[in-house]
Amino acid sequence: MTAPAWEVHPGTGPYLLLVHGFLSSRAQWAPNLALLGEVCRPVTLELLGHGRSPAPDQDVPYKPEGYMAAMEAIRAELGAESWFVCGYSLGGALTIRYALTYPQRVLGQVFTNSMSAFADAVQMKQWSESGPQSGDAIERGGMPAIERIPVHPKHARRLPADVRDALLRDTKLLDPRGVANTIRHTTPEASVRADIGTNRVPALLACGRFEKRFVPHRRFAEAHMPRLRVVEMDAGHGVNMQDAARFNSAVAEFITTHANGADPTPV
């Protein structure tokens, strides 16, 4: 089995695909599902090697193209002509790419602060060169090595306690091989920086304003991504969890506004 695990949650209206970030899981969307369910039907996808997803040996499923195929297969299985997509951090890099690849299938896209989505050529080269060695170190070191990664939920200090506890429980499901393959094959190819000028669908950046290192990327997106709206949140990187009320309100408004499915703007 190589396809990511996914689950449909209660709701009404168009489907909304939710893709979490590195070392996270579907648990990160707990503060959002009920309220978003009033305007859409949330669908959570878990990255390979994370949560309830498998950790295949092959490299292809981890590559962005592999995730594009998996997302399209989910949409087709749901019987949805089109849907909304929302990605967090690394998940945002993947959902932006999906919207660029299949604009006719996307009613609108939401994403949060994503360093991987807007990485420049220098950063991508660094990740590509360090990926094999870093991946090998994770496989050798197992869970203790994963826990030393700075973005592991055990190091989070600003998340609501219930969300952090749920994320920590799900870290027990992390597969070292899957995490290693994400480092080797997903992150180095995740950037969409060179392509965002071709965006054709409505886009919302739910931006955590306290994450200073993301500011240059936000400015780049504002300058180069057509049809983008930015809404600031009182949060750092953990946007949908740290400022759930604002996130839920902004995303619900975005979905309601664009749910009629007008054709994408021609390039």
mmCIF file with all atom_site columns, N, CA and C in Angstrom, residues 27-70:
data_model
loop_
_atom_site.group_PDB
_atom_site.id
_atom_site.type_symbol
_atom_site.label_atom_id
_atom_site.label_alt_id
_atom_site.label_comp_id
_atom_site.label_asym_id
_atom_site.label_entity_id
_atom_site.label_seq_id
_atom_site.pdbx_PDB_ins_code
_atom_site.Cartn_x
_atom_site.Cartn_y
_atom_site.Cartn_z
_atom_site.occupancy
_atom_site.B_iso_or_equiv
_atom_site.pdbx_formal_charge
_atom_site.auth_seq_id
_atom_site.auth_comp_id
_atom_site.auth_asym_id
_atom_site.auth_atom_id
_atom_site.pdbx_PDB_model_num
ATOM 1   N N  . ALA A 1 27 ? -4.545  15.405 13.608 1.00 0.00 ? 27 ALA A N  1
ATOM 2   C CA . ALA A 1 27 ? -4.937  15.985 14.897 1.00 0.00 ? 27 ALA A CA 1
ATOM 3   C C  . ALA A 1 27 ? -4.816  17.500 14.908 1.00 0.00 ? 27 ALA A C  1
ATOM 4   N N  . GLN A 1 28 ? -3.958  18.059 14.043 1.00 0.00 ? 28 GLN A N  1
ATOM 5   C CA . GLN A 1 28 ? -3.770  19.502 14.068 1.00 0.00 ? 28 GLN A CA 1
ATOM 6   C C  . GLN A 1 28 ? -5.020  20.261 13.626 1.00 0.00 ? 28 GLN A C  1
ATOM 7   N N  . TRP A 1 29 ? -5.942  19.572 12.918 1.00 0.00 ? 29 TRP A N  1
ATOM 8   C CA . TRP A 1 29 ? -7.148  20.229 12.423 1.00 0.00 ? 29 TRP A CA 1
ATOM 9   C C  . TRP A 1 29 ? -8.313  20.142 13.406 1.00 0.00 ? 29 TRP A C  1
ATOM 10  N N  . ALA A 1 30 ? -8.117  19.538 14.567 1.00 0.00 ? 30 ALA A N  1
ATOM 11  C CA . ALA A 1 30 ? -9.210  19.385 15.539 1.00 0.00 ? 30 ALA A CA 1
ATOM 12  C C  . ALA A 1 30 ? -9.887  20.706 15.906 1.00 0.00 ? 30 ALA A C  1
ATOM 13  N N  . PRO A 1 31 ? -9.151  21.823 16.041 1.00 0.00 ? 31 PRO A N  1
ATOM 14  C CA . PRO A 1 31 ? -9.817  23.085 16.403 1.00 0.00 ? 31 PRO A CA 1
ATOM 15  C C  . PRO A 1 31 ? -10.637 23.695 15.272 1.00 0.00 ? 31 PRO A C  1
ATOM 16  N N  . ASN A 1 32 ? -10.573 23.089 14.092 1.00 0.00 ? 32 ASN A N  1
ATOM 17  C CA . ASN A 1 32 ? -11.185 23.700 12.916 1.00 0.00 ? 32 ASN A CA 1
ATOM 18  C C  . ASN A 1 32 ? -12.345 22.901 12.320 1.00 0.00 ? 32 ASN A C  1
ATOM 19  N N  . LEU A 1 33 ? -12.374 21.602 12.545 1.00 0.00 ? 33 LEU A N  1
ATOM 20  C CA . LEU A 1 33 ? -13.289 20.740 11.799 1.00 0.00 ? 33 LEU A CA 1
ATOM 21  C C  . LEU A 1 33 ? -14.762 21.083 12.019 1.00 0.00 ? 33 LEU A C  1
ATOM 22  N N  . ALA A 1 34 ? -15.159 21.321 13.254 1.00 0.00 ? 34 ALA A N  1
ATOM 23  C CA . ALA A 1 34 ? -16.584 21.538 13.526 1.00 0.00 ? 34 ALA A CA 1
ATOM 24  C C  . ALA A 1 34 ? -17.093 22.809 12.856 1.00 0.00 ? 34 ALA A C  1
ATOM 25  N N  . LEU A 1 35 ? -16.371 23.899 13.005 1.00 0.00 ? 35 LEU A N  1
ATOM 26  C CA . LEU A 1 35 ? -16.836 25.157 12.430 1.00 0.00 ? 35 LEU A CA 1
ATOM 27  C C  . LEU A 1 35 ? -16.715 25.162 10.913 1.00 0.00 ? 35 LEU A C  1
ATOM 28  N N  . LEU A 1 36 ? -15.646 24.609 10.384 1.00 0.00 ? 36 LEU A N  1
ATOM 29  C CA . LEU A 1 36 ? -15.543 24.535 8.930  1.00 0.00 ? 36 LEU A CA 1
ATOM 30  C C  . LEU A 1 36 ? -16.603 23.607 8.354  1.00 0.00 ? 36 LEU A C  1
ATOM 31  N N  . GLY A 1 37 ? -17.001 22.616 9.134  1.00 0.00 ? 37 GLY A N  1
ATOM 32  C CA . GLY A 1 37 ? -18.046 21.699 8.685  1.00 0.00 ? 37 GLY A CA 1
ATOM 33  C C  . GLY A 1 37 ? -19.390 22.363 8.450  1.00 0.00 ? 37 GLY A C  1
ATOM 34  N N  . GLU A 1 38 ? -19.558 23.588 8.936  1.00 0.00 ? 38 GLU A N  1
ATOM 35  C CA . GLU A 1 38 ? -20.798 24.319 8.686  1.00 0.00 ? 38 GLU A CA 1
ATOM 36  C C  . GLU A 1 38 ? -20.885 24.840 7.257  1.00 0.00 ? 38 GLU A C  1
ATOM 37  N N  . VAL A 1 39 ? -19.733 24.918 6.566  1.00 0.00 ? 39 VAL A N  1
ATOM 38  C CA . VAL A 1 39 ? -19.729 25.458 5.202  1.00 0.00 ? 39 VAL A CA 1
ATOM 39  C C  . VAL A 1 39 ? -19.101 24.499 4.187  1.00 0.00 ? 39 VAL A C  1
ATOM 40  N N  . CYS A 1 40 ? -18.535 23.377 4.654  1.00 0.00 ? 40 CYS A N  1
ATOM 41  C CA . CYS A 1 40 ? -17.892 22.434 3.734  1.00 0.00 ? 40 CYS A CA 1
ATOM 42  C C  . CYS A 1 40 ? -17.822 21.064 4.378  1.00 0.00 ? 40 CYS A C  1
ATOM 43  N N  . ARG A 1 41 ? -17.309 20.105 3.618  1.00 0.00 ? 41 ARG A N  1
ATOM 44  C CA . ARG A 1 41 ? -17.073 18.758 4.136  1.00 0.00 ? 41 ARG A CA 1
ATOM 45  C C  . ARG A 1 41 ? -15.557 18.534 4.188  1.00 0.00 ? 41 ARG A C  1
ATOM 46  N N  . PRO A 1 42 ? -14.971 18.653 5.377  1.00 0.00 ? 42 PRO A N  1
ATOM 47  C CA . PRO A 1 42 ? -13.512 18.523 5.478  1.00 0.00 ? 42 PRO A CA 1
ATOM 48  C C  . PRO A 1 42 ? -13.033 17.101 5.184  1.00 0.00 ? 42 PRO A C  1
ATOM 49  N N  . VAL A 1 43 ? -11.902 17.013 4.497  1.00 0.00 ? 43 VAL A N  1
ATOM 50  C CA . VAL A 1 43 ? -11.252 15.744 4.190  1.00 0.00 ? 43 VAL A CA 1
ATOM 51  C C  . VAL A 1 43 ? -9.798  15.873 4.637  1.00 0.00 ? 43 VAL A C  1
ATOM 52  N N  . THR A 1 44 ? -9.388  15.106 5.629  1.00 0.00 ? 44 THR A N  1
ATOM 53  C CA . THR A 1 44 ? -8.005  15.178 6.103  1.00 0.00 ? 44 THR A CA 1
ATOM 54  C C  . THR A 1 44 ? -7.164  14.095 5.443  1.00 0.00 ? 44 THR A C  1
ATOM 55  N N  . LEU A 1 45 ? -6.003  14.500 4.959  1.00 0.00 ? 45 LEU A N  1
ATOM 56  C CA . LEU A 1 45 ? -5.017  13.588 4.383  1.00 0.00 ? 45 LEU A CA 1
ATOM 57  C C  . LEU A 1 45 ? -3.784  13.615 5.271  1.00 0.00 ? 45 LEU A C  1
ATOM 58  N N  . GLU A 1 46 ? -3.207  12.451 5.534  1.00 0.00 ? 46 GLU A N  1
ATOM 59  C CA . GLU A 1 46 ? -1.983  12.388 6.336  1.00 0.00 ? 46 GLU A CA 1
ATOM 60  C C  . GLU A 1 46 ? -0.803  12.015 5.442  1.00 0.00 ? 46 GLU A C  1
ATOM 61  N N  . LEU A 1 47 ? 0.272   12.767 5.588  1.00 0.00 ? 47 LEU A N  1
ATOM 62  C CA . LEU A 1 47 ? 1.468   12.532 4.785  1.00 0.00 ? 47 LEU A CA 1
ATOM 63  C C  . LEU A 1 47 ? 1.991   11.113 4.999  1.00 0.00 ? 47 LEU A C  1
ATOM 64  N N  . LEU A 1 48 ? 2.646   10.594 3.986  1.00 0.00 ? 48 LEU A N  1
ATOM 65  C CA . LEU A 1 48 ? 3.230   9.257  4.093  1.00 0.00 ? 48 LEU A CA 1
ATOM 66  C C  . LEU A 1 48 ? 4.223   9.203  5.249  1.00 0.00 ? 48 LEU A C  1
ATOM 67  N N  . GLY A 1 49 ? 4.140   8.117  6.009  1.00 0.00 ? 49 GLY A N  1
ATOM 68  C CA . GLY A 1 49 ? 4.998   7.964  7.175  1.00 0.00 ? 49 GLY A CA 1
ATOM 69  C C  . GLY A 1 49 ? 4.498   8.702  8.401  1.00 0.00 ? 49 GLY A C  1
ATOM 70  N N  . HIS A 1 50 ? 3.390   9.390  8.283  1.00 0.00 ? 50 HIS A N  1
ATOM 71  C CA . HIS A 1 50 ? 2.796   10.166 9.360  1.00 0.00 ? 50 HIS A CA 1
ATOM 72  C C  . HIS A 1 50 ? 1.406   9.612  9.687  1.00 0.00 ? 50 HIS A C  1
ATOM 73  N N  . GLY A 1 51 ? 1.007   9.722  10.939 1.00 0.00 ? 51 GLY A N  1
ATOM 74  C CA . GLY A 1 51 ? -0.343  9.325  11.323 1.00 0.00 ? 51 GLY A CA 1
ATOM 75  C C  . GLY A 1 51 ? -0.666  7.909  10.885 1.00 0.00 ? 51 GLY A C  1
ATOM 76  N N  . ARG A 1 52 ? -1.764  7.759  10.161 1.00 0.00 ? 52 ARG A N  1
ATOM 77  C CA . ARG A 1 52 ? -2.255  6.445  9.779  1.00 0.00 ? 52 ARG A CA 1
ATOM 78  C C  . ARG A 1 52 ? -1.853  6.052  8.367  1.00 0.00 ? 52 ARG A C  1
ATOM 79  N N  . SER A 1 53 ? -0.971  6.848  7.752  1.00 0.00 ? 53 SER A N  1
ATOM 80  C CA . SER A 1 53 ? -0.534  6.561  6.393  1.00 0.00 ? 53 SER A CA 1
ATOM 81  C C  . SER A 1 53 ? 0.605   5.543  6.383  1.00 0.00 ? 53 SER A C  1
ATOM 82  N N  . PRO A 1 54 ? 0.732   4.809  5.286  1.00 0.00 ? 54 PRO A N  1
ATOM 83  C CA . PRO A 1 54 ? 1.846   3.857  5.170  1.00 0.00 ? 54 PRO A CA 1
ATOM 84  C C  . PRO A 1 54 ? 3.164   4.595  4.940  1.00 0.00 ? 54 PRO A C  1
ATOM 85  N N  . ALA A 1 55 ? 4.244   3.852  4.966  1.00 0.00 ? 55 ALA A N  1
ATOM 86  C CA . ALA A 1 55 ? 5.578   4.397  4.709  1.00 0.00 ? 55 ALA A CA 1
ATOM 87  C C  . ALA A 1 55 ? 6.254   3.519  3.656  1.00 0.00 ? 55 ALA A C  1
ATOM 88  N N  . PRO A 1 56 ? 5.868   3.699  2.407  1.00 0.00 ? 56 PRO A N  1
ATOM 89  C CA . PRO A 1 56 ? 6.414   2.812  1.362  1.00 0.00 ? 56 PRO A CA 1
ATOM 90  C C  . PRO A 1 56 ? 7.911   2.984  1.165  1.00 0.00 ? 56 PRO A C  1
ATOM 91  N N  . ASP A 1 57 ? 8.543   1.944  0.592  1.00 0.00 ? 57 ASP A N  1
ATOM 92  C CA . ASP A 1 57 ? 9.972   1.996  0.290  1.00 0.00 ? 57 ASP A CA 1
ATOM 93  C C  . ASP A 1 57 ? 10.262  2.832  -0.952 1.00 0.00 ? 57 ASP A C  1
ATOM 94  N N  . GLN A 1 58 ? 9.341   2.823  -1.913 1.00 0.00 ? 58 GLN A N  1
ATOM 95  C CA . GLN A 1 58 ? 9.583   3.509  -3.181 1.00 0.00 ? 58 GLN A CA 1
ATOM 96  C C  . GLN A 1 58 ? 9.653   5.021  -2.988 1.00 0.00 ? 58 GLN A C  1
ATOM 97  N N  . ASP A 1 59 ? 10.428  5.697  -3.827 1.00 0.00 ? 59 ASP A N  1
ATOM 98  C CA . ASP A 1 59 ? 10.542  7.146  -3.704 1.00 0.00 ? 59 ASP A CA 1
ATOM 99  C C  . ASP A 1 59 ? 9.406   7.895  -4.370 1.00 0.00 ? 59 ASP A C  1
ATOM 100 N N  . VAL A 1 60 ? 8.808   7.329  -5.422 1.00 0.00 ? 60 VAL A N  1
ATOM 101 C CA . VAL A 1 60 ? 7.813   8.053  -6.226 1.00 0.00 ? 60 VAL A CA 1
ATOM 102 C C  . VAL A 1 60 ? 6.625   8.558  -5.411 1.00 0.00 ? 60 VAL A C  1
ATOM 103 N N  . PRO A 1 61 ? 6.033   7.766  -4.516 1.00 0.00 ? 61 PRO A N  1
ATOM 104 C CA . PRO A 1 61 ? 4.868   8.277  -3.784 1.00 0.00 ? 61 PRO A CA 1
ATOM 105 C C  . PRO A 1 61 ? 5.160   9.517  -2.947 1.00 0.00 ? 61 PRO A C  1
ATOM 106 N N  . TYR A 1 62 ? 6.411   9.699  -2.505 1.00 0.00 ? 62 TYR A N  1
ATOM 107 C CA . TYR A 1 62 ? 6.772   10.835 -1.655 1.00 0.00 ? 62 TYR A CA 1
ATOM 108 C C  . TYR A 1 62 ? 7.016   12.108 -2.460 1.00 0.00 ? 62 TYR A C  1
ATOM 109 N N  . LYS A 1 63 ? 7.311   11.956 -3.722 1.00 0.00 ? 63 LYS A N  1
ATOM 110 C CA . LYS A 1 63 ? 7.594   13.118 -4.545 1.00 0.00 ? 63 LYS A CA 1
ATOM 111 C C  . LYS A 1 63 ? 6.319   13.940 -4.743 1.00 0.00 ? 63 LYS A C  1
ATOM 112 N N  . PRO A 1 64 ? 6.434   15.246 -4.973 1.00 0.00 ? 64 PRO A N  1
ATOM 113 C CA . PRO A 1 64 ? 5.233   16.049 -5.175 1.00 0.00 ? 64 PRO A CA 1
ATOM 114 C C  . PRO A 1 64 ? 4.294   15.466 -6.235 1.00 0.00 ? 64 PRO A C  1
ATOM 115 N N  . GLU A 1 65 ? 4.855   14.901 -7.304 1.00 0.00 ? 65 GLU A N  1
ATOM 116 C CA . GLU A 1 65 ? 4.006   14.320 -8.339 1.00 0.00 ? 65 GLU A CA 1
ATOM 117 C C  . GLU A 1 65 ? 3.210   13.131 -7.810 1.00 0.00 ? 65 GLU A C  1
ATOM 118 N N  . GLY A 1 66 ? 3.815   12.384 -6.896 1.00 0.00 ? 66 GLY A N  1
ATOM 119 C CA . GLY A 1 66 ? 3.098   11.272 -6.284 1.00 0.00 ? 66 GLY A CA 1
ATOM 120 C C  . GLY A 1 66 ? 1.922   11.748 -5.459 1.00 0.00 ? 66 GLY A C  1
ATOM 121 N N  . TYR A 1 67 ? 2.138   12.834 -4.709 1.00 0.00 ? 67 TYR A N  1
ATOM 122 C CA . TYR A 1 67 ? 1.037   13.398 -3.929 1.00 0.00 ? 67 TYR A CA 1
ATOM 123 C C  . TYR A 1 67 ? -0.041  13.991 -4.828 1.00 0.00 ? 67 TYR A C  1
ATOM 124 N N  . MET A 1 68 ? 0.348   14.583 -5.965 1.00 0.00 ? 68 MET A N  1
ATOM 125 C CA . MET A 1 68 ? -0.661  15.109 -6.893 1.00 0.00 ? 68 MET A CA 1
ATOM 126 C C  . MET A 1 68 ? -1.584  13.986 -7.370 1.00 0.00 ? 68 MET A C  1
ATOM 127 N N  . ALA A 1 69 ? -0.994  12.853 -7.714 1.00 0.00 ? 69 ALA A N  1
ATOM 128 C CA . ALA A 1 69 ? -1.783  11.712 -8.162 1.00 0.00 ? 69 ALA A CA 1
ATOM 129 C C  . ALA A 1 69 ? -2.687  11.202 -7.046 1.00 0.00 ? 69 ALA A C  1
ATOM 130 N N  . ALA A 1 70 ? -2.172  11.179 -5.822 1.00 0.00 ? 70 ALA A N  1
ATOM 131 C CA . ALA A 1 70 ? -2.978  10.705 -4.690 1.00 0.00 ? 70 ALA A CA 1
ATOM 132 C C  . ALA A 1 70 ? -4.158  11.632 -4.434 1.00 0.00 ? 70 ALA A C  1
#
